Coordinates of C-alpha atoms in Angstrom, one line a residue:
V456 CA -84.8 123.7 -17.1
Y457 CA -84.6 124.6 -13.6
D458 CA -81.4 126.6 -13.5
G459 CA -81.4 127.9 -17.2
G460 CA -79.2 130.7 -16.4
E461 CA -76.2 129.1 -14.6
S462 CA -73.7 126.5 -15.0
D463 CA -75.2 122.7 -14.9
V464 CA -73.5 120.7 -12.3
Y465 CA -74.9 117.6 -14.0
T466 CA -72.4 117.6 -16.6
P467 CA -69.8 114.8 -16.3
Q468 CA -66.3 114.7 -18.3
L469 CA -64.1 112.1 -19.2
C470 CA -60.4 113.2 -19.7
L471 CA -58.5 110.4 -21.7
D472 CA -54.3 110.6 -22.2
L473 CA -53.5 108.8 -25.1
E474 CA -49.9 107.7 -26.3
G475 CA -48.9 106.4 -29.9
P476 CA -49.8 107.3 -33.3
L477 CA -53.3 108.8 -33.9
D478 CA -55.4 109.9 -36.7
G479 CA -57.7 112.9 -35.7
E480 CA -59.9 112.7 -38.5
E481 CA -60.5 108.8 -37.9
L482 CA -61.2 109.4 -34.3
R483 CA -63.9 111.9 -35.3
A484 CA -65.2 109.4 -37.4
A485 CA -65.2 106.8 -34.7
C486 CA -67.1 109.5 -32.5
T487 CA -69.7 109.8 -35.5
A488 CA -70.3 106.1 -35.5
L489 CA -70.7 106.0 -31.9
L490 CA -73.5 108.1 -32.2
A491 CA -75.0 106.2 -35.1
R492 CA -74.3 102.9 -33.3
H493 CA -76.1 104.0 -30.0
A494 CA -79.5 105.9 -30.8
N495 CA -80.4 107.1 -27.6
L496 CA -77.0 109.0 -27.5
R497 CA -78.9 111.1 -30.3
A498 CA -81.9 111.9 -28.1
A499 CA -83.3 115.3 -27.5
F500 CA -85.9 116.2 -24.7
L501 CA -88.6 118.3 -25.4
H502 CA -90.8 119.8 -23.0
D503 CA -93.3 122.0 -25.1
V504 CA -94.6 119.2 -27.6
T505 CA -96.9 117.9 -25.1
D506 CA -97.6 118.5 -21.2
T507 CA -95.0 115.5 -20.8
P508 CA -91.5 115.6 -21.6
V509 CA -90.7 113.2 -24.4
Q510 CA -87.6 111.9 -25.8
V511 CA -87.1 112.5 -29.7
I512 CA -84.4 110.6 -31.4
A513 CA -82.6 112.7 -34.0
R514 CA -81.7 111.0 -37.4
D515 CA -78.1 112.4 -38.0
P516 CA -77.1 115.1 -35.5
A517 CA -73.7 116.5 -35.8
L518 CA -71.3 116.0 -33.0
P519 CA -69.5 119.0 -31.9
W520 CA -65.6 118.8 -32.5
R521 CA -63.0 120.7 -31.0
T522 CA -59.3 120.5 -32.0
A523 CA -56.2 122.2 -30.6
D524 CA -52.5 121.6 -30.9
L525 CA -50.8 122.4 -27.7
S526 CA -47.6 120.5 -28.9
G527 CA -45.4 123.8 -29.1
L528 CA -45.8 124.9 -25.5
P529 CA -43.8 124.5 -22.6
D530 CA -44.8 121.5 -20.3
T531 CA -46.6 124.0 -17.7
E532 CA -48.0 126.4 -19.9
Q533 CA -49.3 123.1 -22.0
A534 CA -51.0 121.7 -18.9
A535 CA -52.7 125.2 -17.9
Q536 CA -54.2 125.6 -21.4
S537 CA -55.3 122.0 -21.3
D538 CA -56.8 122.8 -18.0
R539 CA -58.5 125.6 -19.0
I540 CA -60.0 123.9 -22.4
A541 CA -61.5 121.3 -20.2
D542 CA -62.9 123.9 -17.8
T543 CA -64.4 125.6 -20.7
E544 CA -66.1 122.5 -22.1
L545 CA -67.5 121.6 -18.6
A546 CA -68.8 125.1 -18.1
E547 CA -71.0 125.1 -21.4
R548 CA -74.6 124.2 -20.8
F549 CA -76.3 121.8 -23.0
D550 CA -79.8 122.7 -24.4
P551 CA -81.6 119.6 -24.0
A552 CA -84.0 120.3 -27.2
R553 CA -80.6 120.4 -29.3
P554 CA -78.7 117.2 -29.5
P555 CA -76.5 115.6 -29.5
L556 CA -76.0 116.3 -25.6
L557 CA -72.4 115.1 -26.1
R558 CA -69.3 116.9 -27.4
A559 CA -65.6 116.0 -28.0
A560 CA -62.4 117.6 -27.6
L561 CA -58.9 116.4 -29.0
L562 CA -55.8 117.9 -27.8
R563 CA -52.7 117.3 -29.8
L564 CA -49.8 117.4 -26.8
G565 CA -46.9 115.8 -28.8
D566 CA -45.8 113.8 -31.8
K567 CA -47.5 110.9 -30.3
R568 CA -49.4 112.2 -27.1
H569 CA -53.1 113.4 -27.3
R570 CA -55.9 114.2 -25.0
L571 CA -59.3 113.3 -25.7
I572 CA -61.9 115.3 -23.5
L573 CA -65.5 113.8 -24.0
T574 CA -68.3 116.0 -22.3
H575 CA -71.9 115.0 -22.0
H576 CA -74.9 115.8 -19.8
H577 CA -75.7 113.2 -16.9
I578 CA -79.1 112.5 -18.7
L579 CA -77.6 110.8 -21.6
L580 CA -75.1 108.5 -19.4
D581 CA -74.6 106.9 -16.0
G582 CA -71.1 106.1 -14.8
W583 CA -71.5 102.5 -15.6
S584 CA -71.8 103.4 -19.4
V585 CA -68.8 105.6 -19.4
P586 CA -66.2 102.5 -19.8
L587 CA -68.6 100.7 -22.1
L588 CA -68.8 103.8 -24.5
A589 CA -65.0 104.5 -24.4
R590 CA -64.3 100.5 -25.6
D591 CA -66.8 100.9 -28.0
L592 CA -65.3 104.2 -29.2
F593 CA -61.9 102.7 -29.5
A594 CA -63.2 99.3 -31.2
L595 CA -65.0 101.7 -33.8
Y596 CA -61.6 103.5 -34.3
A597 CA -59.9 100.4 -35.0
A598 CA -62.5 99.1 -37.4
G599 CA -62.3 102.4 -39.3
G600 CA -65.2 103.5 -38.0
Q601 CA -67.5 100.8 -39.3
A602 CA -69.7 99.1 -36.8
V603 CA -70.4 95.9 -38.8
A604 CA -67.3 94.0 -36.8
L605 CA -68.9 95.0 -33.4
P606 CA -71.3 92.9 -31.4
R607 CA -74.8 93.9 -31.7
V608 CA -76.2 96.7 -29.6
T609 CA -79.1 95.9 -27.0
P610 CA -81.5 98.9 -27.9
Y611 CA -82.3 101.4 -25.2
G612 CA -85.8 100.6 -26.2
D613 CA -85.8 97.1 -24.6
Y614 CA -85.2 98.8 -20.9
L615 CA -87.9 101.5 -21.8
R616 CA -90.4 98.7 -22.7
W617 CA -89.5 96.8 -19.5
L618 CA -90.1 99.8 -17.5
A619 CA -93.3 100.6 -19.0
A620 CA -94.6 97.1 -17.9
Q621 CA -93.9 97.2 -14.3
D622 CA -96.3 97.3 -11.5
R623 CA -96.4 100.7 -10.3
D624 CA -99.3 100.0 -7.9
E625 CA -96.9 97.2 -6.2
A626 CA -94.0 99.5 -6.0
H627 CA -95.9 102.4 -4.4
A628 CA -97.1 100.2 -1.8
A629 CA -93.3 98.9 -1.1
W630 CA -92.2 102.6 -0.8
T631 CA -95.1 103.6 1.3
R632 CA -94.6 101.1 4.0
A633 CA -90.9 101.5 3.9
L634 CA -91.2 105.2 4.5
D635 CA -94.2 104.7 7.1
G636 CA -93.5 107.2 10.2
V637 CA -91.2 109.1 8.5
D638 CA -92.8 112.9 8.8
E639 CA -89.9 114.9 8.4
P640 CA -86.6 115.2 6.3
T641 CA -83.2 114.5 7.4
L642 CA -81.3 117.5 6.6
V643 CA -77.4 118.0 7.7
A644 CA -77.4 121.4 6.4
P645 CA -80.8 123.1 7.2
A646 CA -79.4 127.0 7.5
A647 CA -77.8 126.6 3.9
P648 CA -79.5 128.6 1.2
D649 CA -82.9 126.9 0.1
R650 CA -82.5 125.5 -3.3
T651 CA -83.1 122.2 -4.7
V652 CA -80.2 122.2 -7.0
S653 CA -76.8 123.9 -6.5
A654 CA -75.0 125.3 -9.7
A655 CA -71.6 125.3 -7.7
R656 CA -69.2 122.6 -8.2
P657 CA -68.4 120.6 -4.9
G658 CA -65.8 120.9 -2.6
R659 CA -63.8 117.6 -1.9
V660 CA -62.1 115.8 1.2
Q661 CA -60.5 112.3 0.8
P662 CA -61.0 110.6 4.1
A663 CA -57.6 109.0 5.4
L664 CA -58.4 105.2 6.0
P665 CA -55.9 103.4 8.6
E666 CA -53.8 101.0 6.9
G667 CA -55.5 97.7 6.4
L668 CA -59.0 98.8 7.4
D669 CA -60.3 98.3 3.7
T670 CA -58.9 94.7 3.4
R671 CA -60.6 94.1 6.9
L672 CA -63.8 95.5 5.9
V673 CA -64.0 93.4 2.8
T674 CA -63.2 90.0 5.0
W675 CA -65.5 90.9 7.4
A676 CA -68.5 91.8 5.6
R677 CA -67.9 88.4 3.3
S678 CA -67.8 86.2 6.1
R679 CA -71.0 87.7 7.6
G680 CA -73.0 87.4 4.3
L681 CA -73.2 91.4 4.0
T682 CA -72.0 93.6 1.4
V683 CA -69.4 96.4 1.8
N684 CA -72.0 98.6 0.5
T685 CA -74.5 97.6 3.5
V686 CA -71.7 98.5 5.9
L687 CA -70.8 101.9 4.3
Q688 CA -74.6 102.8 4.5
G689 CA -74.8 101.5 8.2
A690 CA -71.7 103.7 9.0
W691 CA -73.1 106.6 7.1
A692 CA -76.6 106.4 8.8
L693 CA -74.9 106.3 12.3
L694 CA -72.8 109.2 11.2
L695 CA -75.9 111.1 10.1
S696 CA -77.9 110.2 13.2
R697 CA -75.1 111.9 15.5
L698 CA -75.4 114.9 13.3
T699 CA -78.6 115.5 13.1
G700 CA -80.0 113.7 17.0
R701 CA -82.2 111.5 15.1
D702 CA -82.7 107.8 15.7
D703 CA -84.6 107.6 12.5
V704 CA -82.4 108.9 9.7
V705 CA -83.1 109.0 5.7
F706 CA -80.4 109.7 3.2
G707 CA -80.1 109.0 -0.6
T708 CA -78.1 106.7 -2.5
T709 CA -77.7 105.7 -6.2
V710 CA -78.8 102.2 -7.8
S711 CA -77.5 101.0 -10.8
G712 CA -81.1 100.5 -12.0
R713 CA -80.2 97.9 -14.7
P714 CA -82.7 95.1 -14.2
P715 CA -81.5 91.6 -14.7
E716 CA -84.5 90.6 -16.6
V717 CA -83.5 92.8 -19.5
P718 CA -81.0 90.5 -21.4
G719 CA -77.8 92.2 -22.4
I720 CA -78.5 95.2 -19.9
E721 CA -74.8 95.1 -18.5
T722 CA -73.5 96.3 -21.7
M723 CA -76.0 99.1 -22.4
A724 CA -74.7 102.6 -22.4
G725 CA -77.7 105.0 -21.3
L726 CA -78.8 106.4 -18.3
F727 CA -80.3 103.5 -15.6
I728 CA -79.5 104.8 -12.4
N729 CA -82.0 106.2 -10.0
T730 CA -81.2 107.9 -6.5
L731 CA -83.5 106.6 -4.0
P732 CA -84.2 107.1 -0.3
V733 CA -82.3 104.8 2.3
R734 CA -84.4 104.9 6.0
V735 CA -82.4 103.3 8.7
R736 CA -83.8 103.2 12.2
L737 CA -81.1 103.0 14.9
D738 CA -82.1 101.4 17.6
Q739 CA -79.1 102.5 20.1
D740 CA -79.3 99.4 22.1
R741 CA -79.0 96.9 19.0
T742 CA -75.5 95.6 18.1
L743 CA -73.9 96.9 14.9
E744 CA -73.7 93.7 13.3
E745 CA -77.9 93.5 14.1
L746 CA -78.2 97.2 12.5
L747 CA -76.5 95.8 9.3
R748 CA -78.5 92.8 8.9
A749 CA -81.7 94.8 9.4
L750 CA -80.5 97.4 6.9
Q751 CA -79.8 94.9 4.1
G752 CA -82.7 92.7 4.9
E753 CA -84.8 96.0 4.2
Q754 CA -83.0 97.1 1.1
A755 CA -83.0 93.4 -0.2
E756 CA -87.0 94.1 -0.1
L757 CA -87.0 97.4 -2.0
M758 CA -84.5 95.9 -5.0
D759 CA -87.6 95.1 -7.3
H760 CA -89.0 98.8 -6.9
Q761 CA -85.8 100.4 -7.6
Y762 CA -87.3 102.0 -10.6
L763 CA -89.7 104.2 -9.2
G764 CA -88.8 107.8 -9.2
L765 CA -87.7 110.0 -6.4
S766 CA -90.3 112.7 -7.3
D767 CA -93.2 110.1 -6.8
I768 CA -91.6 108.5 -3.6
H769 CA -91.9 112.1 -2.5
R770 CA -95.2 112.6 -2.9
L771 CA -96.1 108.9 -1.5
A772 CA -94.2 110.1 1.8
G773 CA -96.2 113.5 1.6
L774 CA -92.9 115.6 1.7
P775 CA -91.1 117.7 -0.9
H776 CA -87.7 116.5 0.3
L777 CA -86.8 113.5 2.2
F778 CA -82.9 114.2 2.5
D779 CA -80.0 116.5 1.9
S780 CA -77.0 114.0 1.7
A781 CA -76.3 111.1 -0.3
M782 CA -73.8 108.0 -0.6
V783 CA -72.8 106.2 -3.7
Y784 CA -71.1 102.8 -4.3
E785 CA -69.5 102.9 -7.7
N786 CA -68.5 99.6 -8.6
Y787 CA -68.1 99.8 -12.4
P788 CA -66.9 97.2 -14.9
V789 CA -63.3 98.6 -15.5
D790 CA -60.3 96.7 -16.1
E791 CA -57.6 99.0 -14.6
K792 CA -54.9 96.8 -16.1
A793 CA -56.3 97.0 -19.6
T794 CA -54.2 100.3 -20.7
A795 CA -53.7 98.9 -24.4
L796 CA -56.5 99.8 -26.4
T797 CA -57.4 96.7 -28.6
G798 CA -56.9 96.9 -31.9
T799 CA -55.1 100.0 -31.9
P800 CA -51.5 101.5 -31.6
L801 CA -52.6 103.6 -28.5
T802 CA -52.0 103.1 -25.0
L803 CA -54.2 104.6 -22.2
T804 CA -52.0 106.2 -20.1
R805 CA -54.4 108.4 -17.7
A806 CA -58.1 108.6 -17.3
E807 CA -59.9 111.2 -15.1
T808 CA -63.8 111.6 -14.8
R809 CA -65.3 114.7 -13.5
E810 CA -68.7 114.4 -12.1
A811 CA -70.8 116.3 -9.4
A812 CA -74.1 116.3 -7.8
H813 CA -76.2 118.7 -5.9
Y814 CA -76.5 117.2 -2.4
R815 CA -75.0 119.1 0.4
L816 CA -73.0 116.2 1.6
M817 CA -72.2 113.2 -0.3
L818 CA -69.8 110.2 0.0
M819 CA -68.2 108.3 -2.6
A820 CA -67.1 104.9 -2.7
A821 CA -65.4 102.7 -4.9
P822 CA -63.5 99.7 -4.7
H823 CA -60.2 99.3 -6.8
A824 CA -57.2 97.0 -7.0
R825 CA -55.5 98.4 -3.9
G826 CA -58.7 98.5 -1.8
L827 CA -61.3 100.9 -1.5
S828 CA -60.9 104.7 -2.2
L829 CA -63.5 107.4 -0.3
R830 CA -64.2 110.9 -0.7
I831 CA -66.7 113.2 0.2
E832 CA -68.1 116.0 -1.6
Y833 CA -70.0 118.9 -0.1
A834 CA -71.6 122.1 -1.1
P835 CA -69.3 125.0 -0.4
A836 CA -72.5 127.2 0.5
A837 CA -73.3 124.9 3.3
F838 CA -69.9 123.6 4.7
G839 CA -66.3 124.7 4.9
D840 CA -63.3 122.2 3.9
E841 CA -62.1 122.0 7.4
E842 CA -65.8 121.1 8.8
V843 CA -65.9 118.3 6.4
R844 CA -62.6 117.3 7.2
V845 CA -63.7 116.8 10.6
L846 CA -66.8 114.7 9.5
A847 CA -64.6 112.8 7.4
D848 CA -62.3 111.8 10.3
R849 CA -65.5 110.8 12.4
F850 CA -67.1 108.6 9.4
V851 CA -63.6 106.7 9.7
R852 CA -63.9 106.1 13.3
V853 CA -67.7 105.1 12.8
L854 CA -66.2 102.7 10.0
R855 CA -63.8 101.3 11.9
A856 CA -66.1 100.4 14.8
F857 CA -68.6 98.4 12.6
V858 CA -65.3 96.6 11.3
D859 CA -63.3 96.0 14.5
E860 CA -66.3 96.1 17.1
P861 CA -69.4 94.7 15.5
H862 CA -70.7 93.3 18.9
R863 CA -70.5 97.0 20.4
T864 CA -74.2 98.6 20.6
A865 CA -74.9 101.7 18.4
G866 CA -75.2 104.0 21.6
T867 CA -71.7 103.4 22.5
V868 CA -69.8 104.0 19.4
E869 CA -68.1 107.4 19.9
V870 CA -67.8 109.8 17.1
L871 CA -65.7 112.4 18.6
T872 CA -62.1 112.6 19.6
A873 CA -60.8 112.9 22.8
E874 CA -59.8 116.6 22.5
E875 CA -63.4 117.3 21.0
R876 CA -64.9 115.6 24.1
R877 CA -62.5 117.5 26.4
R878 CA -63.7 120.8 24.7
I879 CA -67.3 120.3 24.9
L880 CA -67.4 118.9 28.6
V881 CA -64.8 120.7 30.5
D882 CA -63.4 123.9 28.5
W883 CA -67.0 125.0 27.6
N884 CA -68.1 124.6 31.1
D885 CA -65.3 126.0 33.0
V886 CA -67.1 128.2 35.1
D887 CA -66.1 129.3 38.5
A888 CA -69.2 128.6 41.0
D889 CA -68.3 131.6 43.2
S890 CA -68.7 133.8 40.1
V891 CA -72.2 133.2 39.9
R892 CA -74.7 135.4 41.6
P893 CA -77.3 133.9 43.8
A894 CA -80.7 133.5 41.8
T895 CA -84.2 133.3 42.7
S896 CA -85.4 130.9 40.1
V897 CA -83.9 127.8 37.9
V898 CA -84.4 130.1 35.0
E899 CA -82.2 133.0 36.4
A900 CA -79.7 130.4 37.6
F901 CA -79.6 129.0 33.9
A902 CA -79.1 132.6 32.5
A903 CA -76.4 133.6 35.0

């Protein structure tokens, strides 16, 4: 609605490479059955019926379905054409009023090789839901499109009823306390174009972790009763503090938003996530471990109030924006070893998710079988690739200090390299005193 004329950055995409005999029409039927099974996948979002936007569930919307046979193309041309189709699917905007906000493309790459491209609007599904939905899809394919053999779906309405029953006054009070004294936003790119949402896809940089750092991080955090997420948040906060020159910083974090009070919430497909402010007050004389303990305690106090919308929190804080950087720890229910699709003759050989957000700077972290993966995404209008690589290196240095030297005080953590310090303190101050003319005032001497 806000950026009606441009591509929508909140259009995620899942690409699955499948090996084995596959019936395209049966898979299409399974996709249609998926819509029938999950009512919230058939939602339209209407703004012109009442003053408040509403969800309207369509009874039987047709799933947009595209096929292409690329099996006769040479490998390089096949890969290029496949990427072009995926890019086209990604670039096409969804109209929130025309369901379903989900479409599929099936590419034939060989006799027993296919690529399934599922594209949806983020308002339908969060990242946790994607593997659950894929599991459901292939269970339906194995069952010939019949859902009777599958477990009952917990209705999304159960979550909405829980949401409507929450004490919003109590949540307002908790967030007001948490943000008391925050009088301006924490901006890492204040000179960037003044746009809340950027249509441009972000650039990406992968920080290089020293060997064994991720293992030490997990081991140390567990030994201190801290979560890995807390340690990453603390390191991100300290980096933002150095970038902005502030001892009181705010950044966004994405929470799962799945209340344990709703039975079956962990198996539900839909949008539950919420992006919320994390406020960190960095007393430079406290140790890094003390900083983390305080941070984890403050975040724990807000857990029961994580359903409140960010726009509501902005109003409570009296600010239109609180941050332009964010981080997310993506701990999804994915079995990386389960490549055989149960009940089908298919094997999953590759899975790729494409997603983005509008924040100027965003840290993405995810655990996996080999440790921890990190990437930093950035708005090209605000940062250059080399600039973000420098920031990524600084983040790794800060993270290493938290893990290897937790008893250091926050004020003594060095984010610059020796070369950067020399450039600032020596190269940029290499002035021959004899060449400075006598001045009659401090102001003149400084100017000279």
